[in-house]
Amino acid sequence: MNTTITTKMKINKPASEVFEAIVTPEKLGGYWFSSGTSRVEQGKTITWKYEEYGAEGNIHVLKVEENKEIVFSWGETTVTMAFLETDEGTLIEVSEAGLKADDPEIVNKMLGQKEGWVYMLTCLKGYVENDITTLRASLVH
């Protein structure tokens, strides 16, 4: 069973703007986590905090190719964010791999992660395209 989750969204801005919104802690707080301990750079371990949910977690940055790709691990999974600049803007593709196929909760975990990535990319789109900061931390679990 393939447990990789892939989510794609078109954002009507250049890849450099979309990329910077993800790697810059001050921008990250405008649409996703409330804060990050540093800029996303290869080899770093960064703590992302979600003050509204009383949660935080570490990401281990495995690869960064400016305006092209970010790869990090968190928990048991690895996330790859790919940025493809087009004439209309940027196609961002997020893939998360590493969930265990034999986990009795695998379907719920996959659905939850997919929902999370769709939500994150929607908030990112609103933030980058229209400077909307009121979408973040609105998801009710």
Coordinates of N, CA, C and O in Angstrom, one line a residue:
M1 N 0.8 -1.2 0.0 CA 0.0 0.0 0.0 C 0.9 1.2 0.0 O 1.8 1.4 0.8
N2 N 0.6 2.1 -0.9 CA 1.4 3.4 -1.0 C 0.7 4.4 0.0 O -0.5 4.7 -0.1
T3 N 1.5 4.8 1.0 CA 0.9 5.7 2.0 C 1.4 7.2 1.8 O 1.3 8.0 2.7
T4 N 2.0 7.5 0.6 CA 2.5 8.9 0.3 C 1.3 9.7 0.0 O 0.4 9.4 -0.7
I5 N 1.2 10.9 0.7 CA 0.2 11.9 0.5 C 0.7 13.0 -0.4 O 1.8 13.5 -0.1
T6 N 0.0 13.3 -1.5 CA 0.5 14.4 -2.3 C -0.6 15.4 -2.5 O -1.8 15.0 -2.8
T7 N -0.3 16.7 -2.4 CA -1.2 17.8 -2.5 C -0.6 18.9 -3.3 O 0.6 19.2 -3.1
K8 N -1.4 19.4 -4.3 CA -0.8 20.4 -5.2 C -1.8 21.6 -5.2 O -3.0 21.5 -5.1
M9 N -1.2 22.8 -5.4 CA -2.0 24.0 -5.5 C -1.2 25.0 -6.4 O 0.0 25.1 -6.3
K10 N -2.0 25.8 -7.2 CA -1.4 26.8 -8.0 C -1.5 28.1 -7.2 O -2.6 28.5 -6.7
I11 N -0.4 28.8 -7.1 CA -0.3 30.1 -6.5 C 0.1 31.2 -7.5 O 1.1 31.0 -8.1
N12 N -0.6 32.2 -7.6 CA -0.4 33.2 -8.7 C 0.7 34.2 -8.2 O 0.4 35.4 -8.3
K13 N 1.8 33.7 -7.9 CA 3.0 34.5 -7.6 C 4.2 33.8 -8.0 O 4.2 32.5 -8.1
P14 N 5.4 34.5 -8.2 CA 6.6 33.8 -8.6 C 7.1 32.8 -7.5 O 6.8 33.0 -6.3
A15 N 7.8 31.8 -7.9 CA 8.3 30.8 -7.0 C 9.1 31.4 -5.8 O 9.1 30.9 -4.7
S16 N 9.9 32.5 -6.1 CA 10.7 33.1 -5.1 C 9.8 33.6 -3.9 O 10.2 33.5 -2.8
E17 N 8.6 34.2 -4.2 CA 7.8 34.7 -3.2 C 7.1 33.5 -2.4 O 7.0 33.6 -1.1
V18 N 6.7 32.5 -3.0 CA 6.1 31.3 -2.4 C 7.2 30.6 -1.5 O 6.9 30.3 -0.3
F19 N 8.4 30.5 -2.0 CA 9.5 29.8 -1.3 C 9.8 30.7 0.0 O 9.9 30.1 1.1
E20 N 9.9 32.0 -0.2 CA 10.3 32.8 1.0 C 9.2 32.8 2.1 O 9.5 32.9 3.2
A21 N 8.0 32.6 1.7 CA 6.9 32.5 2.7 C 7.0 31.3 3.5 O 6.6 31.3 4.7
I22 N 7.7 30.3 3.0 CA 7.8 29.0 3.8 C 9.1 29.1 4.6 O 9.1 28.6 5.7
V23 N 10.2 29.6 4.1 CA 11.5 29.5 4.8 C 11.7 30.6 5.8 O 12.6 30.5 6.6
T24 N 10.9 31.7 5.7 CA 11.1 32.9 6.6 C 10.2 32.8 7.8 O 9.0 32.8 7.6
P25 N 10.7 32.7 9.0 CA 9.8 32.5 10.2 C 8.8 33.6 10.4 O 7.6 33.3 10.7
E26 N 9.1 34.9 10.1 CA 8.2 35.9 10.2 C 7.0 35.8 9.3 O 5.9 36.2 9.6
K27 N 7.3 35.3 8.1 CA 6.2 35.1 7.1 C 5.4 33.8 7.4 O 4.2 33.8 7.2
L28 N 6.1 32.8 7.9 CA 5.4 31.6 8.3 C 4.2 31.8 9.3 O 3.2 31.3 9.2
G29 N 4.5 32.8 10.2 CA 3.5 33.1 11.2 C 2.2 33.8 10.6 O 1.2 34.0 11.3
G30 N 2.3 34.2 9.3 CA 1.2 34.9 8.7 C 0.1 34.0 8.1 O -1.0 34.4 7.9
Y31 N 0.5 32.7 8.0 CA -0.5 31.7 7.4 C -0.5 30.3 8.0 O -1.4 29.5 7.7
W32 N 0.6 29.9 8.7 CA 0.7 28.5 9.1 C 1.0 28.4 10.6 O 0.2 28.7 11.4
F33 N 2.2 28.0 11.0 CA 2.6 28.0 12.4 C 2.8 29.4 12.9 O 3.1 30.3 12.1
S34 N 2.6 29.6 14.2 CA 2.7 30.9 14.7 C 4.1 31.4 14.8 O 4.4 32.6 14.7
S35 N 5.1 30.5 14.9 CA 6.5 30.9 14.9 C 7.4 29.8 14.6 O 7.0 28.6 14.7
G36 N 8.6 30.1 14.2 CA 9.7 29.2 13.9 C 11.0 29.7 14.5 O 11.1 30.9 14.6
T37 N 11.9 28.8 15.0 CA 13.0 29.3 15.7 C 14.1 29.9 14.7 O 15.0 30.5 15.2
S38 N 14.1 29.5 13.4 CA 15.0 30.1 12.5 C 14.6 29.9 11.1 O 13.6 29.2 10.8
R39 N 15.3 30.5 10.2 CA 15.0 30.3 8.7 C 15.3 28.8 8.4 O 16.2 28.2 8.9
V40 N 14.5 28.3 7.4 CA 14.7 27.0 6.9 C 15.9 26.9 6.1 O 16.0 27.5 5.0
E41 N 16.9 26.2 6.6 CA 18.2 26.0 5.8 C 18.6 24.6 6.0 O 18.5 24.0 7.1
Q42 N 19.3 24.0 5.0 CA 19.7 22.7 5.0 C 20.6 22.4 6.2 O 21.5 23.2 6.5
G43 N 20.3 21.3 6.9 CA 21.1 20.8 8.0 C 20.6 21.4 9.3 O 21.1 20.9 10.4
K44 N 19.7 22.3 9.4 CA 19.2 22.8 10.6 C 18.1 22.0 11.2 O 17.3 21.3 10.5
T45 N 17.9 22.0 12.5 CA 16.8 21.5 13.2 C 16.0 22.8 13.7 O 16.6 23.6 14.4
I46 N 14.8 22.9 13.4 CA 14.0 24.1 13.7 C 12.7 23.6 14.5 O 12.1 22.6 14.2
T47 N 12.4 24.4 15.4 CA 11.1 24.2 16.2 C 10.1 25.1 15.6 O 10.2 26.3 15.6
W48 N 9.0 24.5 15.1 CA 7.8 25.3 14.7 C 6.8 25.2 15.8 O 6.5 24.1 16.3
K49 N 6.2 26.3 16.2 CA 5.2 26.3 17.3 C 3.8 26.8 16.7 O 3.7 27.6 15.9
Y50 N 2.8 26.2 17.3 CA 1.4 26.5 17.0 C 0.8 26.9 18.4 O 0.3 26.1 19.1
E51 N 1.0 28.2 18.7 CA 0.5 28.7 20.0 C -1.0 28.5 20.3 O -1.4 28.1 21.4
E52 N -1.7 28.6 19.2 CA -3.2 28.5 19.3 C -3.6 27.1 19.7 O -4.7 26.9 20.4
Y53 N -2.9 26.1 19.3 CA -3.2 24.7 19.6 C -2.3 24.1 20.7 O -2.4 22.9 21.0
G54 N -1.4 25.0 21.3 CA -0.5 24.5 22.3 C 0.4 23.4 21.9 O 0.7 22.4 22.6
A55 N 0.9 23.5 20.6 CA 1.7 22.4 20.0 C 3.0 23.0 19.5 O 3.0 24.1 19.1
E56 N 4.0 22.1 19.4 CA 5.2 22.4 18.7 C 5.9 21.2 18.3 O 5.6 20.1 18.8
G57 N 6.7 21.3 17.3 CA 7.4 20.1 16.8 C 8.7 20.5 16.1 O 8.8 21.7 15.6
N58 N 9.6 19.6 16.1 CA 10.9 19.9 15.4 C 10.9 19.3 14.0 O 10.3 18.3 13.7
I59 N 11.4 20.1 13.1 CA 11.7 19.6 11.7 C 13.2 19.6 11.5 O 13.9 20.4 12.1
H60 N 13.6 18.6 10.8 CA 15.0 18.4 10.5 C 15.2 18.6 9.0 O 14.6 17.9 8.2
V61 N 15.8 19.7 8.6 CA 15.9 20.1 7.2 C 16.9 19.3 6.5 O 18.1 19.4 6.8
L62 N 16.5 18.5 5.6 CA 17.4 17.6 4.8 C 17.9 18.2 3.6 O 19.1 17.9 3.2
K63 N 17.1 19.1 2.9 CA 17.6 19.6 1.6 C 16.8 20.9 1.4 O 15.6 21.0 1.6
V64 N 17.6 21.9 0.9 CA 17.0 23.1 0.4 C 17.6 23.5 -0.9 O 18.9 23.7 -1.0
E65 N 16.8 23.7 -1.9 CA 17.3 24.2 -3.2 C 16.4 25.4 -3.5 O 15.2 25.3 -3.7
E66 N 17.1 26.6 -3.4 CA 16.3 27.9 -3.4 C 15.3 27.9 -4.6 O 15.7 27.7 -5.7
N67 N 14.1 28.3 -4.2 CA 13.0 28.4 -5.1 C 12.6 27.2 -5.9 O 11.8 27.2 -6.8
K68 N 13.2 26.0 -5.5 CA 12.9 24.8 -6.2 C 12.4 23.7 -5.3 O 11.4 23.0 -5.7
E69 N 13.0 23.5 -4.1 CA 12.6 22.3 -3.3 C 13.1 22.5 -1.9 O 14.1 23.0 -1.6
I70 N 12.2 22.0 -1.0 CA 12.5 21.9 0.5 C 12.2 20.5 0.9 O 11.1 20.0 0.6
V71 N 13.1 19.8 1.6 CA 12.8 18.5 2.1 C 13.1 18.5 3.6 O 14.2 18.9 4.0
F72 N 12.2 18.0 4.4 CA 12.4 18.0 5.9 C 11.7 16.7 6.4 O 10.7 16.2 5.9
S73 N 12.2 16.3 7.6 CA 11.5 15.2 8.3 C 10.9 15.8 9.6 O 11.4 16.8 10.1
W74 N 9.8 15.2 9.9 CA 9.2 15.5 11.2 C 8.5 14.3 11.7 O 7.8 13.6 10.9
G75 N 8.7 13.9 12.9 CA 8.2 12.6 13.3 C 8.7 11.5 12.5 O 9.8 11.4 12.2
E76 N 7.7 10.6 12.1 CA 8.1 9.5 11.3 C 8.1 9.7 9.8 O 8.4 8.8 9.0
T77 N 7.7 10.9 9.4 CA 7.6 11.2 7.9 C 8.6 12.2 7.4 O 9.2 12.9 8.1
T78 N 8.7 12.1 6.1 CA 9.5 13.1 5.3 C 8.6 13.9 4.4 O 7.8 13.3 3.7
V79 N 8.7 15.2 4.4 CA 7.9 16.1 3.5 C 8.8 16.7 2.5 O 9.9 17.2 2.8
T80 N 8.4 16.6 1.2 CA 9.0 17.3 0.1 C 8.1 18.3 -0.5 O 7.0 18.0 -0.8
M81 N 8.6 19.5 -0.5 CA 7.9 20.6 -1.2 C 8.6 21.0 -2.4 O 9.8 21.4 -2.4
A82 N 7.9 20.9 -3.6 CA 8.5 21.2 -4.9 C 7.8 22.5 -5.4 O 6.6 22.6 -5.3
F83 N 8.6 23.4 -6.0 CA 8.1 24.6 -6.5 C 8.4 24.6 -8.0 O 9.5 24.6 -8.4
L84 N 7.3 24.7 -8.8 CA 7.5 24.7 -10.3 C 6.9 26.1 -10.8 O 5.7 26.3 -10.7
E85 N 7.8 26.9 -11.2 CA 7.3 28.2 -11.7 C 6.8 28.0 -13.2 O 7.4 27.4 -14.0
T86 N 5.6 28.6 -13.4 CA 4.9 28.6 -14.7 C 4.6 30.0 -15.1 O 4.9 30.9 -14.4
D87 N 4.0 30.1 -16.3 CA 3.7 31.5 -16.8 C 2.6 32.1 -15.9 O 2.6 33.3 -15.8
E88 N 1.8 31.3 -15.3 CA 0.7 31.8 -14.5 C 1.1 32.0 -13.0 O 0.3 32.6 -12.2
G89 N 2.2 31.5 -12.6 CA 2.6 31.6 -11.2 C 3.5 30.4 -10.8 O 4.4 30.0 -11.5
T90 N 3.1 29.8 -9.6 CA 3.9 28.7 -9.1 C 2.9 27.5 -8.8 O 1.9 27.7 -8.1
L91 N 3.3 26.3 -9.2 CA 2.7 25.1 -8.8 C 3.5 24.6 -7.7 O 4.7 24.3 -7.8
I92 N 2.9 24.5 -6.5 CA 3.6 23.9 -5.3 C 3.0 22.5 -5.1 O 1.8 22.3 -5.1
E93 N 3.9 21.6 -4.9 CA 3.5 20.2 -4.7 C 4.1 19.7 -3.4 O 5.3 19.8 -3.2
V94 N 3.3 19.3 -2.5 CA 3.7 18.8 -1.2 C 3.5 17.3 -1.1 O 2.3 16.9 -1.3
S95 N 4.5 16.5 -0.9 CA 4.4 15.1 -0.7 C 4.9 14.7 0.7 O 5.9 15.2 1.1
E96 N 4.1 13.9 1.4 CA 4.5 13.4 2.7 C 4.6 11.9 2.7 O 3.6 11.2 2.3
A97 N 5.8 11.3 3.0 CA 6.0 9.9 2.9 C 6.5 9.4 4.2 O 7.1 10.1 5.0
G98 N 6.2 8.1 4.5 CA 6.7 7.4 5.7 C 5.7 6.9 6.6 O 6.1 6.2 7.6
L99 N 4.4 7.1 6.4 CA 3.4 6.6 7.3 C 3.5 5.0 7.1 O 3.6 4.5 6.0
K100 N 3.3 4.3 8.2 CA 3.4 2.9 8.2 C 2.1 2.2 7.7 O 1.0 2.5 8.2
A101 N 2.2 1.5 6.6 CA 1.0 0.8 6.0 C 0.3 -0.1 6.9 O -1.0 -0.3 6.8
D102 N 1.0 -0.7 7.9 CA 0.4 -1.7 8.8 C -0.2 -1.0 10.0 O -0.8 -1.7 10.9
D103 N -0.2 0.3 10.1 CA -0.8 1.0 11.2 C -2.3 0.8 11.2 O -2.9 1.2 10.1
P104 N -3.0 0.4 12.2 CA -4.4 0.2 12.2 C -5.2 1.5 11.9 O -6.3 1.5 11.5
E105 N -4.5 2.7 12.2 CA -5.1 4.0 12.0 C -4.7 4.7 10.7 O -4.8 5.9 10.6
I106 N -4.1 3.9 9.8 CA -3.4 4.5 8.6 C -4.4 5.3 7.8 O -4.1 6.4 7.3
V107 N -5.6 4.9 7.6 CA -6.6 5.6 6.8 C -6.9 7.0 7.4 O -6.9 8.0 6.8
N108 N -7.2 7.0 8.7 CA -7.4 8.2 9.5 C -6.2 9.1 9.4 O -6.4 10.4 9.3
K109 N -5.0 8.6 9.6 CA -3.8 9.4 9.6 C -3.6 10.0 8.2 O -3.3 11.2 8.1
M110 N -3.8 9.2 7.1 CA -3.6 9.8 5.8 C -4.7 10.9 5.5 O -4.3 11.9 4.9
L111 N -5.9 10.6 5.9 CA -6.9 11.6 5.7 C -6.6 12.9 6.4 O -6.8 14.0 5.9
G112 N -6.2 12.8 7.7 CA -5.8 13.9 8.5 C -4.7 14.7 7.9 O -4.7 15.9 7.9
Q113 N -3.6 14.0 7.4 CA -2.5 14.7 6.9 C -2.9 15.4 5.5 O -2.5 16.5 5.3
K114 N -3.7 14.7 4.7 CA -4.2 15.3 3.5 C -5.0 16.6 3.8 O -4.8 17.7 3.2
E115 N -5.9 16.5 4.7 CA -6.7 17.7 5.1 C -5.8 18.8 5.6 O -6.0 20.0 5.2
G116 N -4.7 18.5 6.4 CA -3.8 19.5 6.9 C -3.1 20.2 5.7 O -2.9 21.4 5.8
W117 N -2.6 19.4 4.7 CA -1.9 20.0 3.6 C -2.8 20.9 2.7 O -2.3 21.9 2.3
V118 N -4.0 20.4 2.5 CA -4.9 21.2 1.7 C -5.2 22.6 2.5 O -5.1 23.6 1.9
Y119 N -5.4 22.5 3.8 CA -5.6 23.7 4.6 C -4.4 24.6 4.6 O -4.5 25.8 4.3
M120 N -3.2 24.0 4.8 CA -2.0 24.9 4.8 C -1.8 25.6 3.5 O -1.5 26.8 3.4
L121 N -1.9 24.8 2.3 CA -1.7 25.4 1.0 C -2.8 26.5 0.7 O -2.5 27.5 0.1
T122 N -4.0 26.3 1.2 CA -5.0 27.3 1.0 C -4.7 28.6 1.8 O -4.8 29.7 1.3
C123 N -4.2 28.4 3.0 CA -3.8 29.6 3.8 C -2.6 30.3 3.2 O -2.5 31.5 3.1
L124 N -1.6 29.5 2.7 CA -0.5 30.0 2.0 C -0.9 30.8 0.8 O -0.4 32.0 0.5
K125 N -1.8 30.3 0.0 CA -2.3 31.0 -1.2 C -2.9 32.4 -0.8 O -2.6 33.4 -1.4
G126 N -3.8 32.3 0.2 CA -4.4 33.6 0.6 C -3.4 34.6 1.1 O -3.5 35.8 0.8
Y127 N -2.4 34.1 1.8 CA -1.3 35.0 2.3 C -0.5 35.6 1.2 O -0.3 36.8 1.2
V128 N 0.1 34.7 0.4 CA 1.0 35.2 -0.7 C 0.3 36.1 -1.7 O 0.8 37.1 -2.1
E129 N -0.9 35.6 -2.1 CA -1.6 36.4 -3.2 C -2.3 37.7 -2.7 O -2.3 38.7 -3.4
N130 N -2.8 37.6 -1.5 CA -3.7 38.7 -1.0 C -3.4 39.2 0.4 O -4.1 40.0 0.9
D131 N -2.2 38.8 1.0 CA -1.8 39.2 2.3 C -2.9 38.9 3.4 O -3.1 39.7 4.3
I132 N -3.6 37.8 3.2 CA -4.7 37.4 4.2 C -4.0 36.6 5.3 O -3.4 35.6 5.0
T133 N -4.1 37.1 6.5 CA -3.5 36.5 7.7 C -4.6 35.9 8.6 O -4.2 35.3 9.7
T134 N -5.8 36.0 8.3 CA -6.9 35.6 9.2 C -7.3 34.1 9.0 O -8.2 33.6 9.7
L135 N -6.7 33.4 8.0 CA -7.1 32.0 7.8 C -6.4 31.1 8.7 O -6.9 30.0 9.1
R136 N -5.2 31.4 9.2 CA -4.3 30.5 10.0 C -5.0 30.2 11.3 O -5.7 31.1 11.8
A137 N -4.8 29.0 11.8 CA -5.3 28.6 13.1 C -6.8 28.6 13.2 O -7.4 28.8 14.3
S138 N -7.5 28.4 12.1 CA -8.9 28.4 12.0 C -9.5 27.0 12.0 O -10.7 26.8 12.1
L139 N -8.7 26.0 11.7 CA -9.1 24.7 11.5 C -9.5 24.1 12.9 O -8.8 24.2 13.9
V140 N -10.7 23.5 12.9 CA -11.2 23.0 14.2 C -11.1 21.5 14.1 O -11.6 20.9 13.1
H141 N -10.5 20.9 15.1 CA -10.3 19.4 15.1 C -11.4 18.8 15.8 O -11.9 19.2 16.8

